[in-house]
mmCIF file of C-alpha atoms in Angstrom:
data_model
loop_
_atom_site.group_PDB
_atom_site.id
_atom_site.type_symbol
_atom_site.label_atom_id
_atom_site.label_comp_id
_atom_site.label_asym_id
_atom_site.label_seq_id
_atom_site.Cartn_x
_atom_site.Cartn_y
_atom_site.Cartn_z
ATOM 1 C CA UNK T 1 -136.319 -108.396 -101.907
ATOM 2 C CA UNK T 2 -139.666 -106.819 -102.967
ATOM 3 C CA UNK T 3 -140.917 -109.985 -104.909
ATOM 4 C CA UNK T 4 -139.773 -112.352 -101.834
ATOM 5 C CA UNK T 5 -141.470 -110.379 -98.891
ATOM 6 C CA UNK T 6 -144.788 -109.925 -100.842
ATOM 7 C CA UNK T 7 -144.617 -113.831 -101.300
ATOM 8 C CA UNK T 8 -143.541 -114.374 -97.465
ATOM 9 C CA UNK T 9 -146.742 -111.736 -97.237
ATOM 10 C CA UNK T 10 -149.285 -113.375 -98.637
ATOM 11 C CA UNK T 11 -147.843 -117.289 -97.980
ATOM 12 C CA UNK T 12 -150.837 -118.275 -95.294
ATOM 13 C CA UNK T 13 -153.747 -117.283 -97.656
ATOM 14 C CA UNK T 14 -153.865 -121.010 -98.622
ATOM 15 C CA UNK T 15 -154.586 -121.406 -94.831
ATOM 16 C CA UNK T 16 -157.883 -119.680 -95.401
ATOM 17 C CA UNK T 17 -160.250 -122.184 -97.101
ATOM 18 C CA UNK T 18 -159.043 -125.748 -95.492
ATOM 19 C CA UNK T 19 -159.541 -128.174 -98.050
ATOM 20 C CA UNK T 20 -160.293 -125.848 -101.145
ATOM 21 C CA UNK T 21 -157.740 -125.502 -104.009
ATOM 22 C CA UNK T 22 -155.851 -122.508 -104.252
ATOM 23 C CA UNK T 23 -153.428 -121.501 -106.925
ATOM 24 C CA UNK T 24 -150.747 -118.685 -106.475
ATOM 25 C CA UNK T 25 -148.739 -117.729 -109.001
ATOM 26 C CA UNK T 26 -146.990 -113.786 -108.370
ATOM 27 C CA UNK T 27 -149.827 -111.038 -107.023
ATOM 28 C CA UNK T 28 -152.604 -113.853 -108.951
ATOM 29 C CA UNK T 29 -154.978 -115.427 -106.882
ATOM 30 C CA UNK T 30 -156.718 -118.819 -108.204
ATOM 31 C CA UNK T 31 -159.857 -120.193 -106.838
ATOM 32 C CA UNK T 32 -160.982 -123.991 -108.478
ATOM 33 C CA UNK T 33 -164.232 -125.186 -106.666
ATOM 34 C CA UNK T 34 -166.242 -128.157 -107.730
ATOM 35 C CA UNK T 35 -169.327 -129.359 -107.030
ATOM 36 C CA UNK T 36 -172.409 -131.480 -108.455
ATOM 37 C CA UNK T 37 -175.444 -129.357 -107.699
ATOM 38 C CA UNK T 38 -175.418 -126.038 -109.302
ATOM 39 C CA UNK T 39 -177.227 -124.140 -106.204
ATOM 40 C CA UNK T 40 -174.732 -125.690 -103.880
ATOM 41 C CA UNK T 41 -171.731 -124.776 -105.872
ATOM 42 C CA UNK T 42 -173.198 -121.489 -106.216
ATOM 43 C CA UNK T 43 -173.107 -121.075 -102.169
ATOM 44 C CA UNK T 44 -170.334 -121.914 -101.755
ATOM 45 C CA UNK T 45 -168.559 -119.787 -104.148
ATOM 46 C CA UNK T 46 -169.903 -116.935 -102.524
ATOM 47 C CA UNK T 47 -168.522 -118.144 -99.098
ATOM 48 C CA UNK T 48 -164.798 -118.648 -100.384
ATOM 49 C CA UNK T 49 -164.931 -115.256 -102.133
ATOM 50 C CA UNK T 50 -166.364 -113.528 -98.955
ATOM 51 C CA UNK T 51 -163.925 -115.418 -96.925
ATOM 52 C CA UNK T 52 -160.982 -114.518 -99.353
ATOM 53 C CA UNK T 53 -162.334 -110.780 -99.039
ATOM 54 C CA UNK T 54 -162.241 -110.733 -95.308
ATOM 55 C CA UNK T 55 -158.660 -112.303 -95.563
ATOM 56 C CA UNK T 56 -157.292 -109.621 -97.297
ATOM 57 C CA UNK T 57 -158.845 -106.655 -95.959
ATOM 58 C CA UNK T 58 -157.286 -108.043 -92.296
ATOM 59 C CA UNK T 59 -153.917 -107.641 -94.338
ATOM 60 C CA UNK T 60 -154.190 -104.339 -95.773
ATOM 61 C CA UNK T 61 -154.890 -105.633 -99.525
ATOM 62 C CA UNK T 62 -157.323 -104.807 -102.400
ATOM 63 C CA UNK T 63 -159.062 -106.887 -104.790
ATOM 64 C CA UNK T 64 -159.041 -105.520 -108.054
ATOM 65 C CA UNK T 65 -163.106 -106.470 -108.829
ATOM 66 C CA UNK T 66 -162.325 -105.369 -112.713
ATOM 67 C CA UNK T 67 -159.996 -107.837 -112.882
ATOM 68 C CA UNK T 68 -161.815 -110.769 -111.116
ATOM 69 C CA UNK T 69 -163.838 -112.927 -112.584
ATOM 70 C CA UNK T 70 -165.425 -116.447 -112.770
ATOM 71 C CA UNK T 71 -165.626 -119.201 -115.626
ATOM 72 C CA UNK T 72 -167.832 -122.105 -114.949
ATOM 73 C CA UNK T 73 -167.462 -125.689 -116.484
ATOM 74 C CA UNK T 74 -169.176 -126.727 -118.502
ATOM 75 C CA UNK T 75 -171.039 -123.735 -119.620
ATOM 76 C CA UNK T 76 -174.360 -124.853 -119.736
ATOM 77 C CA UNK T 77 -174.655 -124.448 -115.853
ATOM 78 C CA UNK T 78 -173.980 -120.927 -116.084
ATOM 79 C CA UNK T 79 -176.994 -118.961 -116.237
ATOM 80 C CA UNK T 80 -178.269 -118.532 -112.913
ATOM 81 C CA UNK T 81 -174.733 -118.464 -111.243
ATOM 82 C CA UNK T 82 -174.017 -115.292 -109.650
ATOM 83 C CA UNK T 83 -171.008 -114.715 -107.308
ATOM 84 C CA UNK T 84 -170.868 -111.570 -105.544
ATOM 85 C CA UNK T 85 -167.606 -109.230 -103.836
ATOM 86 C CA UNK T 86 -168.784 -106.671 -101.331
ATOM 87 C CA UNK T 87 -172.018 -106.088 -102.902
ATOM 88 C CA UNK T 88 -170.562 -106.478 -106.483
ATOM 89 C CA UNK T 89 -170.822 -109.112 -108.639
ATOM 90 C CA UNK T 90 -168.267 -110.576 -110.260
ATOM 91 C CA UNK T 91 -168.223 -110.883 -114.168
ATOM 92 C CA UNK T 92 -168.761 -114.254 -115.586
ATOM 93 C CA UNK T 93 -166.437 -114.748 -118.716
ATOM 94 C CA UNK T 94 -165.777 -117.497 -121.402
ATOM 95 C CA UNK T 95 -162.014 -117.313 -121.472
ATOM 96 C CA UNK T 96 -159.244 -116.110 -119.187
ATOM 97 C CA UNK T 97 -155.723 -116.110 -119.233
ATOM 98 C CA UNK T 98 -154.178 -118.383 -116.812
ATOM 99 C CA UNK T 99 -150.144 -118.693 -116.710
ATOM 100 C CA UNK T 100 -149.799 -117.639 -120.326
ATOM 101 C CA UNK T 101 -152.660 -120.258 -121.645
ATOM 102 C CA UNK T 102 -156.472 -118.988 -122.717
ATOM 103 C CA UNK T 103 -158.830 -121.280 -120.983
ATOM 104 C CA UNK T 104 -162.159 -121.252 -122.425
ATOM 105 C CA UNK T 105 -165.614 -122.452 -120.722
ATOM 106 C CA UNK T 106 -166.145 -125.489 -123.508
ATOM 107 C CA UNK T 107 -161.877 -126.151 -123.619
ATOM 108 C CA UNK T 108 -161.815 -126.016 -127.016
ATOM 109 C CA UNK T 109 -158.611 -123.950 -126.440
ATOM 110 C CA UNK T 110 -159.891 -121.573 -129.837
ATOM 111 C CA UNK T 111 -159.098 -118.466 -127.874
ATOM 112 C CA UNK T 112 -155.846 -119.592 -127.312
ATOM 113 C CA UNK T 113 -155.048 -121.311 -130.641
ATOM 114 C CA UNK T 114 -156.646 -117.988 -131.819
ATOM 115 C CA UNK T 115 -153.777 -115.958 -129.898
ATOM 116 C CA UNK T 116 -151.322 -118.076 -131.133
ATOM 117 C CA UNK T 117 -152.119 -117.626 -134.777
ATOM 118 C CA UNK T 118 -152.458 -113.696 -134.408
ATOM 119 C CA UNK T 119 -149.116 -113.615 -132.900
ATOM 120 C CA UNK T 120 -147.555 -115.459 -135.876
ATOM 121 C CA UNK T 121 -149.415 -114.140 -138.126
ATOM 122 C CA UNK T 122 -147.185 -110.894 -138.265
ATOM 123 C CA UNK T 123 -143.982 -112.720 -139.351
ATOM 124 C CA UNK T 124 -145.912 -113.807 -142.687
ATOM 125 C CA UNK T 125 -145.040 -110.643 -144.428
ATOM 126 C CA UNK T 126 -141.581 -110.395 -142.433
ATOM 127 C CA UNK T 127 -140.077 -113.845 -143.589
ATOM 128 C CA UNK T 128 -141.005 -113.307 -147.120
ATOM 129 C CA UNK T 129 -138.692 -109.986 -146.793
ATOM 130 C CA UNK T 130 -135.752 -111.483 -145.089
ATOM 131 C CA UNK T 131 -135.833 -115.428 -146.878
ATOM 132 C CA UNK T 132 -133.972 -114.396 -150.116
ATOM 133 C CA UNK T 133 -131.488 -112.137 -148.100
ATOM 134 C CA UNK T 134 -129.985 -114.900 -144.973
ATOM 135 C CA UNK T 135 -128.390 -118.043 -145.360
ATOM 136 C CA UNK T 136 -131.382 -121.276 -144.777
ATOM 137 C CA UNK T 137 -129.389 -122.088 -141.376
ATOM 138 C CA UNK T 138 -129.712 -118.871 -139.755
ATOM 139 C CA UNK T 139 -133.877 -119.031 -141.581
ATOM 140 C CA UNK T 140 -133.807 -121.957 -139.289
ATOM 141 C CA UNK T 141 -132.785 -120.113 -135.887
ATOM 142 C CA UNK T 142 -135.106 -117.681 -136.948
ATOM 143 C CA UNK T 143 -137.735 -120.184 -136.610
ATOM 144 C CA UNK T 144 -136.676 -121.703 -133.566
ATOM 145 C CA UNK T 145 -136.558 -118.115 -131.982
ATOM 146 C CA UNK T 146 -139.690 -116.529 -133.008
ATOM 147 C CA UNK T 147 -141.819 -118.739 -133.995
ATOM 148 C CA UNK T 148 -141.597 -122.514 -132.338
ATOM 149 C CA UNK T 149 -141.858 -121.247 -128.733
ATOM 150 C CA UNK T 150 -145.420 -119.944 -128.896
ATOM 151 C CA UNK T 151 -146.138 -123.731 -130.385
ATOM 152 C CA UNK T 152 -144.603 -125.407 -127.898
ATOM 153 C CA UNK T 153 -146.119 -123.663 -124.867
ATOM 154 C CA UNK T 154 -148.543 -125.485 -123.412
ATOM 155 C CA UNK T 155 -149.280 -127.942 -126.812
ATOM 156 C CA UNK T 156 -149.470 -130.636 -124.047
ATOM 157 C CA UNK T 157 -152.686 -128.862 -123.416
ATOM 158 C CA UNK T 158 -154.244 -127.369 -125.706
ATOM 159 C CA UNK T 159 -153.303 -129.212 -128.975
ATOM 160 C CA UNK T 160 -155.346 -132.131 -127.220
ATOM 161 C CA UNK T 161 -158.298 -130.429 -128.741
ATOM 162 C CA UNK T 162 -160.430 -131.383 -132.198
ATOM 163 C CA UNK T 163 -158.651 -130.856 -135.784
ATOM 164 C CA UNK T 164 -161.094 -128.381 -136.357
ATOM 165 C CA UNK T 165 -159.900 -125.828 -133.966
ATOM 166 C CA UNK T 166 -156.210 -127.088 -134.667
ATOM 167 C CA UNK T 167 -156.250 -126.753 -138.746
ATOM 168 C CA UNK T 168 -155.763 -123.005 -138.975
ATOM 169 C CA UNK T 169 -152.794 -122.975 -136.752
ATOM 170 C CA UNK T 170 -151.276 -126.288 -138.335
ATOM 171 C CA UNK T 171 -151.649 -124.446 -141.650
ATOM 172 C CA UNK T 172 -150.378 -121.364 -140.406
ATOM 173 C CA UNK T 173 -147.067 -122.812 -139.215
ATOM 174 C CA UNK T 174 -147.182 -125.226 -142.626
ATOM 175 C CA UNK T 175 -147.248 -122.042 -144.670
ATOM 176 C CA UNK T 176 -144.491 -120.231 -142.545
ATOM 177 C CA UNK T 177 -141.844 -123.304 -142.936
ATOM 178 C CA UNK T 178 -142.823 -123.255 -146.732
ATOM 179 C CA UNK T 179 -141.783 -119.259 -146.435
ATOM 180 C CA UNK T 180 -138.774 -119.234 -144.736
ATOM 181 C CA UNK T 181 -137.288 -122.428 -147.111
ATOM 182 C CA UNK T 182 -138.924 -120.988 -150.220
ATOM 183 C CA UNK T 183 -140.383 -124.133 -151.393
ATOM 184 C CA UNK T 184 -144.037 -124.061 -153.585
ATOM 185 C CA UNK T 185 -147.226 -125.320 -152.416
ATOM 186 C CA UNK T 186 -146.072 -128.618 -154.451
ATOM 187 C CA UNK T 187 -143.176 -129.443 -151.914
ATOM 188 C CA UNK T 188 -144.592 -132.292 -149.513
ATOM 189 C CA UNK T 189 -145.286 -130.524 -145.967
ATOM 190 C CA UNK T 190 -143.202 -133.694 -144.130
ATOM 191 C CA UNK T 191 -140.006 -132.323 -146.441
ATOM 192 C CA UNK T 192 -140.605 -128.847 -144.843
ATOM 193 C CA UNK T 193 -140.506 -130.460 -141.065
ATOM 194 C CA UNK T 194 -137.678 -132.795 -141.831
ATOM 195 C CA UNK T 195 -135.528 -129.982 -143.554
ATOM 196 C CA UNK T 196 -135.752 -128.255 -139.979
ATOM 197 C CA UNK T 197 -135.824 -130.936 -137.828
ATOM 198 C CA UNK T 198 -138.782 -130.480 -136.548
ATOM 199 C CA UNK T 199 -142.350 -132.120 -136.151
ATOM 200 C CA UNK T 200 -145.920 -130.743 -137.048
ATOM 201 C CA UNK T 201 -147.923 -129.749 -134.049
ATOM 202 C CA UNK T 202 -149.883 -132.986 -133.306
ATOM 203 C CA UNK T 203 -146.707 -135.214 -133.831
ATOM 204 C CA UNK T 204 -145.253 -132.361 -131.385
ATOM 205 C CA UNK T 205 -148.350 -133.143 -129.089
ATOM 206 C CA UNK T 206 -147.571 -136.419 -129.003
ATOM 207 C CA UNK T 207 -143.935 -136.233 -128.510
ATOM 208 C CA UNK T 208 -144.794 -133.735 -125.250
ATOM 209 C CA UNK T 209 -146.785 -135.695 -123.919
ATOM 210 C CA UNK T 210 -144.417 -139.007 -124.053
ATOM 211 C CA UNK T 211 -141.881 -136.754 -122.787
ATOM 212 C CA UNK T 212 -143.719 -135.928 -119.662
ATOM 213 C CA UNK T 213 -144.494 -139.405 -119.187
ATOM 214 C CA UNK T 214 -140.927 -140.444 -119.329
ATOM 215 C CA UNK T 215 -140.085 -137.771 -116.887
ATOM 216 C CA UNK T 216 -142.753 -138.831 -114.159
ATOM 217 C CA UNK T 217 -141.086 -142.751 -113.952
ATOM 218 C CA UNK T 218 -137.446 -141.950 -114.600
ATOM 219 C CA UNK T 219 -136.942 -138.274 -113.890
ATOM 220 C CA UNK T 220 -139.684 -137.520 -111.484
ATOM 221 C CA UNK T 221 -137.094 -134.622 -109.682
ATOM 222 C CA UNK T 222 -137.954 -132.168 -113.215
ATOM 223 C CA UNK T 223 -141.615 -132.530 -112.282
ATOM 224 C CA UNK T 224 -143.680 -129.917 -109.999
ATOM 225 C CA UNK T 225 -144.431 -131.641 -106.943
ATOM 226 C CA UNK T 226 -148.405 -131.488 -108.219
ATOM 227 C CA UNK T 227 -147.169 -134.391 -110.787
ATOM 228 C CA UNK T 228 -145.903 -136.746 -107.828
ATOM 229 C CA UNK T 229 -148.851 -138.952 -108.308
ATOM 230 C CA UNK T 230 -150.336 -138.135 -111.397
ATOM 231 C CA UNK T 231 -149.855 -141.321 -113.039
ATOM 232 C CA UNK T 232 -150.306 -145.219 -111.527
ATOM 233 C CA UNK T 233 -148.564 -148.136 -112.409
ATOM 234 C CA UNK T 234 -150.581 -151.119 -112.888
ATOM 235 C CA UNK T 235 -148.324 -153.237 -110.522
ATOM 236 C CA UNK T 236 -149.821 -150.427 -107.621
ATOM 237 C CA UNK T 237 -153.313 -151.572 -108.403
ATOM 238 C CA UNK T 238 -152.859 -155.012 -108.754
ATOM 239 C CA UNK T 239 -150.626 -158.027 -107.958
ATOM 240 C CA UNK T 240 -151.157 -160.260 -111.008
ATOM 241 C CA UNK T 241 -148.125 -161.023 -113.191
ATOM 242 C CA UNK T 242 -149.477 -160.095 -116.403
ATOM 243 C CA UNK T 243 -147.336 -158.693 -119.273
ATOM 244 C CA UNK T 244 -149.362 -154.855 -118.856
ATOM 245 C CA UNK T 245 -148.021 -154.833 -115.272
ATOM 246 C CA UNK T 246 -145.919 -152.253 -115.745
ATOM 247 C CA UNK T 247 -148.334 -150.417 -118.051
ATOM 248 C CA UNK T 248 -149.401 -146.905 -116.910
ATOM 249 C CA UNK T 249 -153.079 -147.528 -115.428
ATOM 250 C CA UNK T 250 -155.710 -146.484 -117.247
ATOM 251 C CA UNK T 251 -159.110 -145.486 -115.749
ATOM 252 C CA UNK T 252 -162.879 -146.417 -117.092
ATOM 253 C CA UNK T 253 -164.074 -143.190 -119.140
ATOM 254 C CA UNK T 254 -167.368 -142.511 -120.964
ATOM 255 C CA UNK T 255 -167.176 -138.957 -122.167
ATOM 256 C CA UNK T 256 -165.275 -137.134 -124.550
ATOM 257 C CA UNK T 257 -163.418 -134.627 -121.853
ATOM 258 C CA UNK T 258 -162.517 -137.851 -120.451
ATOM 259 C CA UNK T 259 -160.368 -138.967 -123.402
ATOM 260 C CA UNK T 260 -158.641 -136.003 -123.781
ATOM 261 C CA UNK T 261 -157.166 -135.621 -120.227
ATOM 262 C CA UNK T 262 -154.099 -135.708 -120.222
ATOM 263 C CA UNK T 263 -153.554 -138.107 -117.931
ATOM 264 C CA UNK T 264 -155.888 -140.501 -120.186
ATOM 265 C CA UNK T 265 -154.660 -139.818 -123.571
ATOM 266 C CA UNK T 266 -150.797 -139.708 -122.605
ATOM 267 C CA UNK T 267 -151.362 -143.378 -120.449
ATOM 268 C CA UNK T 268 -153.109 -144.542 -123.600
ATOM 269 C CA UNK T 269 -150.608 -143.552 -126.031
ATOM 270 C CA UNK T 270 -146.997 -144.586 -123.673
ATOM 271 C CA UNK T 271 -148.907 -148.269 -123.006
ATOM 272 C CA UNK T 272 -149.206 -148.487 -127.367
ATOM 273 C CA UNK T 273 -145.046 -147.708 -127.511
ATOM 274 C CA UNK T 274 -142.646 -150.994 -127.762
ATOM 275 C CA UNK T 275 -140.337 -151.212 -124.826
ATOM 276 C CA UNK T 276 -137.442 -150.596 -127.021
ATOM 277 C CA UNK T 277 -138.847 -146.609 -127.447
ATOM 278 C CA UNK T 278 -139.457 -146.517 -123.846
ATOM 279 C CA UNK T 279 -136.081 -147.377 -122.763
ATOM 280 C CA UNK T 280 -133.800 -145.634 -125.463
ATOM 281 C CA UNK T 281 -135.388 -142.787 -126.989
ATOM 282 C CA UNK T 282 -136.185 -140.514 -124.488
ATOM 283 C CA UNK T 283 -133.321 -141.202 -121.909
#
C-alpha cells in the first residue's frame, strides 16, 4: 500500500505548472522547459523550481538539493544559467541518469554507452573461465541473460548516435560472442551473430526501431499513451492519391539532431521497407 498512497500523495503536483511538462516516475520528479532566449528560459526556470518548492513544502516534503540538478541543451547556452532552490543553487551537470538511460548535454549517449561497456566488461575474464566447461546452448542463454539486456535497453535511443561513440561497445559485444563460441579473430563477426541468432547493435537499432513503428499502426494498445500521436500518416496531411499515401510523414529537417530523432530516422527507414516486410514480418 506504501508505494500506492505516496503516488495517490503526490498525483496533483502536475497541477502545479499548467502547461509545463512534468515527468513522474516513483519519488523522481522531472522538469523539461524550453525556450528560445537564454535569459527568458533562465526566468522561468527559477519560477517552476520556486513554484515546485512551495508545492511541496505545503505537503510536508523535502527536496533533496544534492540530488537535484539541471542539464541544459545544447550546452553552449550554459554558462550564465543559474537556477536557484531556497537560496541554493542547483548544480549544473553534463549527464544524468534518467529511467535507467545516461543523458548527456551534447546526446552523444558516451556516458551511457560508457556504462554499458563497464558493465560488460567484467564477464570478459568470466566467459573465458566457463566456455570450455558448458555445453554452446546453455553459452547461448548465458548471453541472452547477462549480457543482451543491457544492449537492448534503450538502443532505440542511444545507438542512434555516431559510429564513433558506438565502435567500442560494438567491439566489446563482437569480442564477447567470439568468447563464449571460442572462435579466432579469423571467424567472420556475421558467423558469430548468426550462430546465436542474434543481430549486431546497429542492425538491432534498426530492427527496434521498425518494431516500434509496427506497434504504433497495428498494435497501438502496447504503446504508452505519450506515443498516441507520435507518428502521421501521409493520408492525415493530405488528400492526394499518390502511391506514399500511406507512408509515415516525414517533416523538413536541416540539422543533424534533426535526423537522428527518432521519430525522423524510424519514418525514414519504415517508408524505404517493401510492403511485403511491412505486412509479414513483424505481425
Amino acid at each position: 500500500m506504501g508505494p500506492l498512497l505516496f503516488l495517490l500523495y503526490v498525483n496533483d503536483i502536475s497541477r502545479v505548472l499548467p502547461g509545463e511538462n512534468i515527468k513522474l516516475f516513483a519519488d523522481d520528479t522531472n522538469l523539461f522547459i524550453s525556450g528560445v532566449d537564454v535569459n527568458t528560459l533562465n526566468q522561468k526556470c527559477n519560477y517552476c523550481i520556486d513554484t515546485l518548492n512551495r508545492w511541496f513544502v505545503a505537503n510536508r516534503l523535502h527536496v533533496n538539493v544534492d540530488k537535484t540538478n539541471i542539464m541544459i541543451f545544447p550546452k553552449a547556452k550554459a554558462n550564465d544559467f543559474c537556477v536557484k532552490l531556497s537560496d541554493i543553487t542547483i548544480a549544473k551537470v553534463q549527464y544524468c541518469r534518467y529511467l535507467g538511460l545516461f543523458l548527456d548535454d551534447t546526446l552523444t549517449w558516451s556516458n551511457h554507452i560508457n556504462t554499458v561497456y563497464s558493465k560488460l566488461m567484467k564477464y570478459v575474464g568470466i566467459f573465458y573461465k566457463i566456455r570450455s566447461k558448458l555445453p554452446l546452448p546453455l553459452l547461448r542463454n548465458i548471453y541472452f541473460a547477462f549480457v543482451y539486456p543491457h544492449i537492448l535497453y534503450g538502443i532505440e535511443i542511444y545507438a542512434n548516435t555516431g559510429s564513433t561513440h558506438l565502435k567500442k561497445l560494438i567491439t566489446l559485444n563482437n569480442k564477447l560472442l567470439r568468447i563464449l563460441q571460442n572462435k579466432s579473430y579469423k571467424f567472420p563477426v556475421k558467423e558469430l551473430y548468426y550462430n546465436f541468432d542474434t543481430l549486431a547493435i546497429p542492425k538491432l537499432h534498426i530492427y527496434q526501431l521498425l518494431i516500434f513503428v509496427h506497434k504504433f499502426l497495428h498494435h497501438k494498445h502496447l504503446l504508452p499513451t505519450a506515443f498516441a500521436n507520435y507518428f502521421t500518416i501521409n493520408s492525415a496531411v493530405h488528400l492526394h492519391n499518390t502511391r506514399v499515401r500511406e507512408n509515415l510523414h516525414l517533416n523538413s529537417v536541416s540539422t543533424n539532431y534533426g535526423k537522428r530523432t527518432v521519430r525522423y530516422k524510424a519514418s525514414k527507414i519504415w517508408n524505404k521497407m517493401p510492403s511485403s516486410l511491412k505486412e509479414f514480418f513483424f505481425g
